[in-house]
Coordinates of C-alpha atoms in Angstrom, one line a residue:
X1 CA 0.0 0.0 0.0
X2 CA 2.5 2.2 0.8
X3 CA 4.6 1.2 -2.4
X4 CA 1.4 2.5 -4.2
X5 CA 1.1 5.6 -2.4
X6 CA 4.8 6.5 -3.3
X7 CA 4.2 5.6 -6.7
X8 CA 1.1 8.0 -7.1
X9 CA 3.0 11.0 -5.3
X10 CA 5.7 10.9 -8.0
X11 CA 3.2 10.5 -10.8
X12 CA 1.5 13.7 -9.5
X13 CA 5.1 15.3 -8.8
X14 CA 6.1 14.6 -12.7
X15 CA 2.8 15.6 -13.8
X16 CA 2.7 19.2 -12.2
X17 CA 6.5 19.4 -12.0
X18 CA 6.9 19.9 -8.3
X19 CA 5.9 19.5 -4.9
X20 CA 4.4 23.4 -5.1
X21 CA 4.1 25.6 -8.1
X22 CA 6.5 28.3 -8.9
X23 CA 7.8 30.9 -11.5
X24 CA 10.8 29.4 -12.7
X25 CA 11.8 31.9 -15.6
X26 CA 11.0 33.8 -18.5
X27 CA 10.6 33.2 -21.6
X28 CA 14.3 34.9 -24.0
X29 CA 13.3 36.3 -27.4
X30 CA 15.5 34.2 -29.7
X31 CA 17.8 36.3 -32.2
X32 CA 16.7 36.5 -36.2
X33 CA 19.5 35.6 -38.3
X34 CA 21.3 38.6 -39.3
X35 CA 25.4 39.4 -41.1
X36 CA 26.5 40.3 -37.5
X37 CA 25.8 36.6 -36.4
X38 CA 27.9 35.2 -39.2
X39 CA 30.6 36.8 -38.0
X40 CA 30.6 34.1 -35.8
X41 CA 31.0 31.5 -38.3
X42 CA 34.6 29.4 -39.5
X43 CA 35.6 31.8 -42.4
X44 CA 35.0 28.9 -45.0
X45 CA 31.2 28.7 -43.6
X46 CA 30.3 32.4 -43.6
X47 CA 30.1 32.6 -48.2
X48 CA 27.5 30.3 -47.9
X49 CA 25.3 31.5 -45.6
X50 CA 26.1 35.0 -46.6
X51 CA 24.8 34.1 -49.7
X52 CA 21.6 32.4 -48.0
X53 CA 20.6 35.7 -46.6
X54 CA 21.4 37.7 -50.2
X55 CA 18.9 35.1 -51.8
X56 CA 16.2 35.1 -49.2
X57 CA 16.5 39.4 -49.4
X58 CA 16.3 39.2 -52.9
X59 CA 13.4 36.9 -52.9
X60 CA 11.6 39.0 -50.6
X61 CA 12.3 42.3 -52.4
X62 CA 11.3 40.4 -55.7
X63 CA 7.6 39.9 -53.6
X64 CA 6.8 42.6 -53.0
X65 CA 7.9 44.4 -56.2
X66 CA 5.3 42.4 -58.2
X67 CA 2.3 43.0 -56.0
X68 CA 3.6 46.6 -55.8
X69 CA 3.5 46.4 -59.9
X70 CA -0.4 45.0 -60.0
X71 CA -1.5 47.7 -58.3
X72 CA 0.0 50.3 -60.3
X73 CA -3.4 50.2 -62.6
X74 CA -5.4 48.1 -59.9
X75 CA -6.3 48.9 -56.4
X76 CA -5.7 46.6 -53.5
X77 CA -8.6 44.4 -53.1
X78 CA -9.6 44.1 -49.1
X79 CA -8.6 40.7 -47.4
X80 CA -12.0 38.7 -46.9
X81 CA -12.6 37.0 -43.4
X82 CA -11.1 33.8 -43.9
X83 CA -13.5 30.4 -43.7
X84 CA -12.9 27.6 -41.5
X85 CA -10.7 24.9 -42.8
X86 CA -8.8 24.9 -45.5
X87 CA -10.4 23.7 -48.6
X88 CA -7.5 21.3 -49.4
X89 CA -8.9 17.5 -48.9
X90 CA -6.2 15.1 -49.0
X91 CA -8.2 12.4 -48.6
X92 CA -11.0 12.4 -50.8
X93 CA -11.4 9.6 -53.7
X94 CA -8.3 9.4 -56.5
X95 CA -11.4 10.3 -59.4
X96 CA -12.4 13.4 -57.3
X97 CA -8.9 15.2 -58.2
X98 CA -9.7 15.1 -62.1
X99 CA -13.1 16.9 -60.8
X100 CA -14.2 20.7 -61.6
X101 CA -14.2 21.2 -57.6
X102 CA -11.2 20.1 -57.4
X103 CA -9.7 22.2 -60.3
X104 CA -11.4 25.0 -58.8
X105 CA -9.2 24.3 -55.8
X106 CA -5.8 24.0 -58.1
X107 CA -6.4 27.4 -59.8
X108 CA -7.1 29.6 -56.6
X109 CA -3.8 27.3 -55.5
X110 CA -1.9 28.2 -58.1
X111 CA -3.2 31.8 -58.5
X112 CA -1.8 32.3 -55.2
X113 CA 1.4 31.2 -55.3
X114 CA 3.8 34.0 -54.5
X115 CA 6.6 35.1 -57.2
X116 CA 9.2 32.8 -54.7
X117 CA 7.3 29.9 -55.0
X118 CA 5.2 29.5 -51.6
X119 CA 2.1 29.9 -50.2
X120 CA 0.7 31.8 -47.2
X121 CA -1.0 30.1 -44.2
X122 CA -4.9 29.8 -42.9
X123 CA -6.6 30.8 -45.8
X124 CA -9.3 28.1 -47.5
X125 CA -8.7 27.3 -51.2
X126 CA -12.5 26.9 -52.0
X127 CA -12.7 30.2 -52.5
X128 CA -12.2 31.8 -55.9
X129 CA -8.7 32.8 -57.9
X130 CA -6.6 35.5 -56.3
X131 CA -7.3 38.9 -58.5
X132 CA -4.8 41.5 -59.4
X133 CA -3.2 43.7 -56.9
X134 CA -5.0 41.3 -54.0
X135 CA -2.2 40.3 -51.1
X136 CA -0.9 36.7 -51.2
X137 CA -2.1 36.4 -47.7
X138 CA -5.0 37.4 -46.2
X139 CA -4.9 38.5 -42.2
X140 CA -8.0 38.8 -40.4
X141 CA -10.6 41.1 -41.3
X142 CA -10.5 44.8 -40.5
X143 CA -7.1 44.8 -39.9
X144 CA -4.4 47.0 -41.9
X145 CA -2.6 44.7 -44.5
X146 CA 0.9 43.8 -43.3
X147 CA 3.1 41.3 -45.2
X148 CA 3.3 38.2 -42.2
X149 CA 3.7 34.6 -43.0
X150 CA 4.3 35.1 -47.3
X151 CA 5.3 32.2 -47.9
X152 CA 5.5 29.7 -44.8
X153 CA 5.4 26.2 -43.7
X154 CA 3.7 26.6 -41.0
X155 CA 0.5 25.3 -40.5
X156 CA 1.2 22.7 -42.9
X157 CA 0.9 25.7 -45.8
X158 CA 3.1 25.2 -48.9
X159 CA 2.9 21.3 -48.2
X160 CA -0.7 21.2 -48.2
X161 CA -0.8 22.8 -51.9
X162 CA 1.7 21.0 -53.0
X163 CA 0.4 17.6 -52.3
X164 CA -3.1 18.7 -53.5
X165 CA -1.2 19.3 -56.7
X166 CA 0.5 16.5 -57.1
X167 CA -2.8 14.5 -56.7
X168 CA -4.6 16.6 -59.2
X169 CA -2.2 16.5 -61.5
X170 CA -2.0 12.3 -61.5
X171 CA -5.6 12.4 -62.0
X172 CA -4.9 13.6 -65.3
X173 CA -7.7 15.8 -66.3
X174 CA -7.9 19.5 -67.0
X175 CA -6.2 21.8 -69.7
X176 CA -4.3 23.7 -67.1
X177 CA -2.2 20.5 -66.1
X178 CA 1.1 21.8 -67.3
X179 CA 0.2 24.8 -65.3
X180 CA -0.5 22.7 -62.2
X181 CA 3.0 20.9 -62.6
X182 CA 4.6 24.6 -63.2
X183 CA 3.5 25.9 -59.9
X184 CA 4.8 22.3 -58.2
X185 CA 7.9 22.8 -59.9
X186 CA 8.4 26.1 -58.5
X187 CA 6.9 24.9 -54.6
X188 CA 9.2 22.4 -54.6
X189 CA 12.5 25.0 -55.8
X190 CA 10.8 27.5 -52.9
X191 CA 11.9 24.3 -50.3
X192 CA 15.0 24.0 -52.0
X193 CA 15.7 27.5 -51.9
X194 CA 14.5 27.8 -48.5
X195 CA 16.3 24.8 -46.8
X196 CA 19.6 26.2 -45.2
X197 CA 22.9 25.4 -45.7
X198 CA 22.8 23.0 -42.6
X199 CA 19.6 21.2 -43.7
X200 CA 17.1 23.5 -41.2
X201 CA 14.0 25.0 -42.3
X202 CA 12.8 28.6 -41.2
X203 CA 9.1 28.7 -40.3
X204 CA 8.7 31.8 -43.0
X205 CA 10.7 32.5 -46.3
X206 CA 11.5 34.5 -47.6
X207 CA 13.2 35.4 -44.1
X208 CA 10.5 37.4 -41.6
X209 CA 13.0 38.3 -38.9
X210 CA 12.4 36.8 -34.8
X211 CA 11.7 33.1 -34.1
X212 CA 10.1 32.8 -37.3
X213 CA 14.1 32.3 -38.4
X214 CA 14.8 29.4 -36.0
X215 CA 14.7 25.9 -37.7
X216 CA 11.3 24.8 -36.5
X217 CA 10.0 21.7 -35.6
X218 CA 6.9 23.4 -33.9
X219 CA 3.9 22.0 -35.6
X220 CA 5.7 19.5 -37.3
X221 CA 6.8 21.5 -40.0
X222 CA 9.7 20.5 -40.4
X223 CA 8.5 17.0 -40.2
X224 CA 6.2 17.4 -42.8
X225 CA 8.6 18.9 -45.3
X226 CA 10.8 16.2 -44.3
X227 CA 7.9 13.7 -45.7
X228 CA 7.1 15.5 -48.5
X229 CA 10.6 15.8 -49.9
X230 CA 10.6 11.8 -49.1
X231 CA 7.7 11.0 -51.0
X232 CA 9.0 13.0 -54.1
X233 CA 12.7 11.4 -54.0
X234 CA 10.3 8.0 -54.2
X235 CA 8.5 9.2 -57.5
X236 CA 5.8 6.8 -56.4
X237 CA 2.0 7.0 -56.1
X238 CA 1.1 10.4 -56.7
X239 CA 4.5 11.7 -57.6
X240 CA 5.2 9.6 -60.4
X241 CA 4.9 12.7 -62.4
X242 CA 8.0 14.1 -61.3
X243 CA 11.0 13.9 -63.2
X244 CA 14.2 12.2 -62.0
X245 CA 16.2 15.0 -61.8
X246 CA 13.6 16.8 -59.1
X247 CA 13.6 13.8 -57.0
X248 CA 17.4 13.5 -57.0
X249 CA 17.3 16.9 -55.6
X250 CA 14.2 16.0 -53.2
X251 CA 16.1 13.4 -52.2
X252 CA 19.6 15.3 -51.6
X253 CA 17.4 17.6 -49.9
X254 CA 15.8 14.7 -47.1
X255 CA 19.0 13.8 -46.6
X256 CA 20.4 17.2 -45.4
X257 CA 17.5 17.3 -43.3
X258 CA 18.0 14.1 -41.6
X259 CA 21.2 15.1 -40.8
X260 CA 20.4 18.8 -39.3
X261 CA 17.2 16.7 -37.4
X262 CA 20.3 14.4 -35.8
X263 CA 23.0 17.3 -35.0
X264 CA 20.0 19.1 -33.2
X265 CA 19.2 16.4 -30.7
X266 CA 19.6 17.5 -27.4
X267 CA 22.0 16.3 -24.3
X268 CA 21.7 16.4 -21.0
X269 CA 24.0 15.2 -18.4
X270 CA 26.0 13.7 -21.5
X271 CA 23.3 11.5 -22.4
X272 CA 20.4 12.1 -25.8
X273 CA 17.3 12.9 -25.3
X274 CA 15.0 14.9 -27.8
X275 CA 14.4 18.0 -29.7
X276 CA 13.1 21.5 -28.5
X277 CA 10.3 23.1 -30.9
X278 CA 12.7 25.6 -32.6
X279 CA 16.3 25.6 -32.9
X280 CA 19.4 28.5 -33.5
X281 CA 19.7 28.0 -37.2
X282 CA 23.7 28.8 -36.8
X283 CA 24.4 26.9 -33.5
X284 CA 21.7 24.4 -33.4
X285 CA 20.7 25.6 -29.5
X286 CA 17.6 25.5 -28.3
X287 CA 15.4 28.5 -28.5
X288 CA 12.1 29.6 -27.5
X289 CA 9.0 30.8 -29.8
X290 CA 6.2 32.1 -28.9
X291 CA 5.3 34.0 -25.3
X292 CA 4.7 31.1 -23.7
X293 CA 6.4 28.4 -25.9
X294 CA 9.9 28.4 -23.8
X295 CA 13.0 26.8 -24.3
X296 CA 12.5 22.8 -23.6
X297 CA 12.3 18.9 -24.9
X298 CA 8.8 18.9 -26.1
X299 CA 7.2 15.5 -26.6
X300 CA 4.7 15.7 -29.6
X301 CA 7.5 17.3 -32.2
X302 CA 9.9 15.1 -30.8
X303 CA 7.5 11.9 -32.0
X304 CA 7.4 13.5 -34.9
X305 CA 10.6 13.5 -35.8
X306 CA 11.3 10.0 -34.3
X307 CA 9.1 8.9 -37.2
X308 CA 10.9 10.9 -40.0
X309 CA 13.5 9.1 -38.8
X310 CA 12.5 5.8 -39.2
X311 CA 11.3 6.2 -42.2
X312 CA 15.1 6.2 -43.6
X313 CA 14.9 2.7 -45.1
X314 CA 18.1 2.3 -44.6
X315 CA 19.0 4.2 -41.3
X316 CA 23.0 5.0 -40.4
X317 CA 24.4 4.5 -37.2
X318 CA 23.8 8.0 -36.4
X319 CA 20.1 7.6 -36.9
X320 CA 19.7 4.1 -35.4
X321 CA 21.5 6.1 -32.2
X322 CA 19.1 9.0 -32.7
X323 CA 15.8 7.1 -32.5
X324 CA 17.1 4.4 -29.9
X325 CA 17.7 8.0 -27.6
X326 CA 14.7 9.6 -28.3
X327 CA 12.4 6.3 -28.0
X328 CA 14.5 6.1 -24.5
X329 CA 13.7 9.7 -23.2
X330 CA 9.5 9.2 -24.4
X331 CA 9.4 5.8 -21.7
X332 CA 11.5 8.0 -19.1
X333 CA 9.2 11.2 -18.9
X334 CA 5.7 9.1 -19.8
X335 CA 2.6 10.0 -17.0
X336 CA 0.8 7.2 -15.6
X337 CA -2.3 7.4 -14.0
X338 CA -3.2 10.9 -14.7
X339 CA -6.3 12.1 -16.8
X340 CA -6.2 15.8 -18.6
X341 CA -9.5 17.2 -19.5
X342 CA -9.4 20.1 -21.6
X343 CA -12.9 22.3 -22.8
X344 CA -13.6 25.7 -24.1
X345 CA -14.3 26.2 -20.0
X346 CA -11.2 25.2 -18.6
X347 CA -8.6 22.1 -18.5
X348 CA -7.5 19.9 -15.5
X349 CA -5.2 17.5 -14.7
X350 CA -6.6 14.3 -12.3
X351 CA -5.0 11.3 -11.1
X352 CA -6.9 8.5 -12.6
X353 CA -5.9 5.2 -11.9
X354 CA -5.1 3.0 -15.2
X355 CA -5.3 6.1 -17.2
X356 CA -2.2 7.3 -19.9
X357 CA 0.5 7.1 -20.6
X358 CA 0.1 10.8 -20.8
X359 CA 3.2 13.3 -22.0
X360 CA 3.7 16.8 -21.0
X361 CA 3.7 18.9 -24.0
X362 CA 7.1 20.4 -22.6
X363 CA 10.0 19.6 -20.0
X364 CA 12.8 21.4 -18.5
X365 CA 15.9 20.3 -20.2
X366 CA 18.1 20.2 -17.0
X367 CA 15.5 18.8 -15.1
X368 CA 12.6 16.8 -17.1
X369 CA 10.0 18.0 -15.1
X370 CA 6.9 19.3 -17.0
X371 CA 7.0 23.0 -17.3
X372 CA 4.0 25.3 -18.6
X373 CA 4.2 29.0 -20.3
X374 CA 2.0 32.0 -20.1
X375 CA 1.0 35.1 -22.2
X376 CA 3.2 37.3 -19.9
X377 CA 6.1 35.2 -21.0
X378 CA 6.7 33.2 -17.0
X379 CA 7.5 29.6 -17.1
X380 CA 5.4 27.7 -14.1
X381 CA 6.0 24.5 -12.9
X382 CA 2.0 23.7 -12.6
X383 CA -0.3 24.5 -15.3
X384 CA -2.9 25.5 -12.8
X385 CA -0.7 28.4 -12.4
X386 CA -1.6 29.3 -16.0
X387 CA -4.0 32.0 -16.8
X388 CA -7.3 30.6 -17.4
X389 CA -7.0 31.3 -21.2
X390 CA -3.5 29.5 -21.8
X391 CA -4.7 27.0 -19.2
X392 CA -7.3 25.8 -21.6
X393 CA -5.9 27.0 -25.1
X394 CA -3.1 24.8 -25.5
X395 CA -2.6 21.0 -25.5
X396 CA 0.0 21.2 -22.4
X397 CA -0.6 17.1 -22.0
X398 CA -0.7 14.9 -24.9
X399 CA -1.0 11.1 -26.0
X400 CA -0.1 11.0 -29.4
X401 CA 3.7 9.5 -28.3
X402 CA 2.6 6.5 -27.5
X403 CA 2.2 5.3 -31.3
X404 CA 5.5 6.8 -32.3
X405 CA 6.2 4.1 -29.5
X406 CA 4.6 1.0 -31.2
X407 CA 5.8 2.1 -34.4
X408 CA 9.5 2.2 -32.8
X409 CA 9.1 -1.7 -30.9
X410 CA 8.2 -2.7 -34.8
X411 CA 11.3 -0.7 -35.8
X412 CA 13.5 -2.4 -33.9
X413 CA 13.0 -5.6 -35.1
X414 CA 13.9 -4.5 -38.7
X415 CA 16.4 -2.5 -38.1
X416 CA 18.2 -5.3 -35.9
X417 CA 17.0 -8.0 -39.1
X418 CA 19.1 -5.5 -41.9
X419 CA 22.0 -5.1 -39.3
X420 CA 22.3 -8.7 -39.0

């Protein structure tokens, strides 16, 4: 009885962090990547990147030159509330792609692609074409037009369009094909372009300045570029449209992001453990995001990444290492019997016997407790601490690691199979 007892304090003590809640920090705004940081660099590094920034300037410049040139004889046309959703199913039927909705779809797609080759974030593609001199992105109604997020991967934007693309264009109908696999070309150069020298990803490119410059696994964005670049390397299923010489560069391009997603694994004490939502693009150190998105191994993009990883079908030692850590680090911070609740009222966190595994959705890196951020930028060690609206608007506890698990007992056995 008293084994149990002891058991269920230090579930409770890993779930809120500690014995009694306290302020532990704040959050640091991480630094954009800018020609003073190079400075930094090895000599024989600083050309490169030098050159990354050039591009991405150019790029941007090059943006919003063209919009600026449509409105010469065109006014700007005011950004419409955006709908729910966004009007790109992945998942409908292979006959439905060949179908006027769904060409309706690939036009406003590719009518608002930007002149760098992305795509802006939250807006649904039902709607009609983009018209001259309208923004690339629309921001909420009512307020002034700025130029965020023009051309991002966040929110799954840019990969979204481009595998809607890819499946309208292997269903084979429409006379705008060639114009569909023109504007895939081009999304697919805009990840090229946009990848940096180390393999990273920014959140927004052409570069936006602040954390949106940190190679981000927040979201899985990363992650999902990761797959996409996969799945065109493969030339397979819905990609068997592309031409070898993309995929050799999709592939090149997987690679490099494999590589970056195993140099930015984090240690503690010596020993691997797992990946913070956004890392320094130059030193690969963990850095925070938003207000209350601190500095710390977070389980769900960590997952994530764990399965990009064991996708490699034929892993290195570096990447067998890699996953065999992180796998390691999910079974030592799981929650058992704990319940969190979460409504539009409010979120809790019970003990609940039987219940989980359950995962924080951040720990402390020095300490792998579960630690919790606000809008006022504090890091708490007990999400009650939280203000009522964080407390219930984010997922602080998650469960979605626990199949990253199963698929990482299968794993095993294959990987152990090939080695031997």
């Amino acid at each position: 009885m008293k084994r149990q007892m002891l058991a269920a304090a230090i579930a409770i003590v890993l779930a809120t962090g500690t014995v009694h809640a306290e302020v532990i920090g704040k959050m640091e705004t991480p630094q954009a990547l800018t020609e003073s940081r190079l400075t930094a660099l090895p000599p024989d590094q600083r050309a490169v990147w030098q050159a990354y920034l050039d591009r991405s300037r150019g790029l941007m410049a090059a943006d919003k030159a063209a919009l600026a040139a449509e409105r010469v004889d065109s006014a700007a046309v005011p950004a419409a509330e955006p709908k729910p959703g966004n009007g790109m199913p992945l998942k409908n039927p292979a006959p439905w792609y060949g179908s006027a909705d769904a060409l309706r779809v690939a036009d406003n797609i590719a009518s608002y692609q930007t002149p760098a080759g992305g795509w802006g974030k939250n807006v649904n593609r039902s709607g009609p074409p983009r018209q001259k001199g309208e923004a690339y992105v629309h921001g909420d109604a009512g307020k002034p037009e700025g130029w965020s997020y023009v051309g991002t991967i966040d929110n799954d934007a840019t990969i979204t369009e481009l595998r809607f693309l890819a499946r309208v264009i292997t269903a084979g109908h429409g006379a705008r094909k060639a114009e569909y696999k023109a504007a895939f070309a081009r999304g697919m150069e805009y990840l090229f372009t946009s990848q940096y020298p180390n393999g990273g990803f920014p959140q927004v490119y052409p570069l936006a300045g602040g954390y949106h410059d940190a190679i981000t696994y927040n979201d899985n964005a990363l992650a999902n570029v990761t797959d996409l670049l996969e799945d065109v390397a493969l030339r397979q299923g819905d990609y068997g449209f592309v031409a070898p010489e993309l995929a050799a560069r999709a592939a090149q391009a997987r690679d490099q992001a494999e590589r970056v997603i195993v140099a930015s694994q984090i240690k503690t004490g010596g020993v691997l453990t797992a990946w913070c939502q956004q890392h320094d693009p130059l030193t690969l150190a963990p850095v925070g995001a938003r207000n209350f998105e601190p500095v710390a191994l977070t389980s769900v993009e960590s997952a994530r990444l764990l399965n990009v990883l064991m996708r490699d079908p034929a892993p290195n030692g570096a990447i067998i290492t890699a996953v065999d850590a992180g796998a390691a680090w999910l079974k030592r911070v799981a929650i058992h019997d704990q319940e969190w609740t979460r409504t539009k009222e409010g979120a809790s966190l019970a003990p609940k016997a039987g219940a989980g595994p359950l995962w924080a959705r951040f720990y402390d890196v020095a300490t792998m407790r579960p630690i919790f951020g606000d809008r006022d930028r504090t890091i708490h060690t007990d999400v009650n601490e939280l203000s009522p609206e964080r407390r219930a608007g984010y997922a602080w506890y998650v469960n979605n690691p626990a199949s990253t698990l199963d698929k990482y007992a299968k794993w095993t056995g294959k990987v152990s199979t090939a080695v031997k």
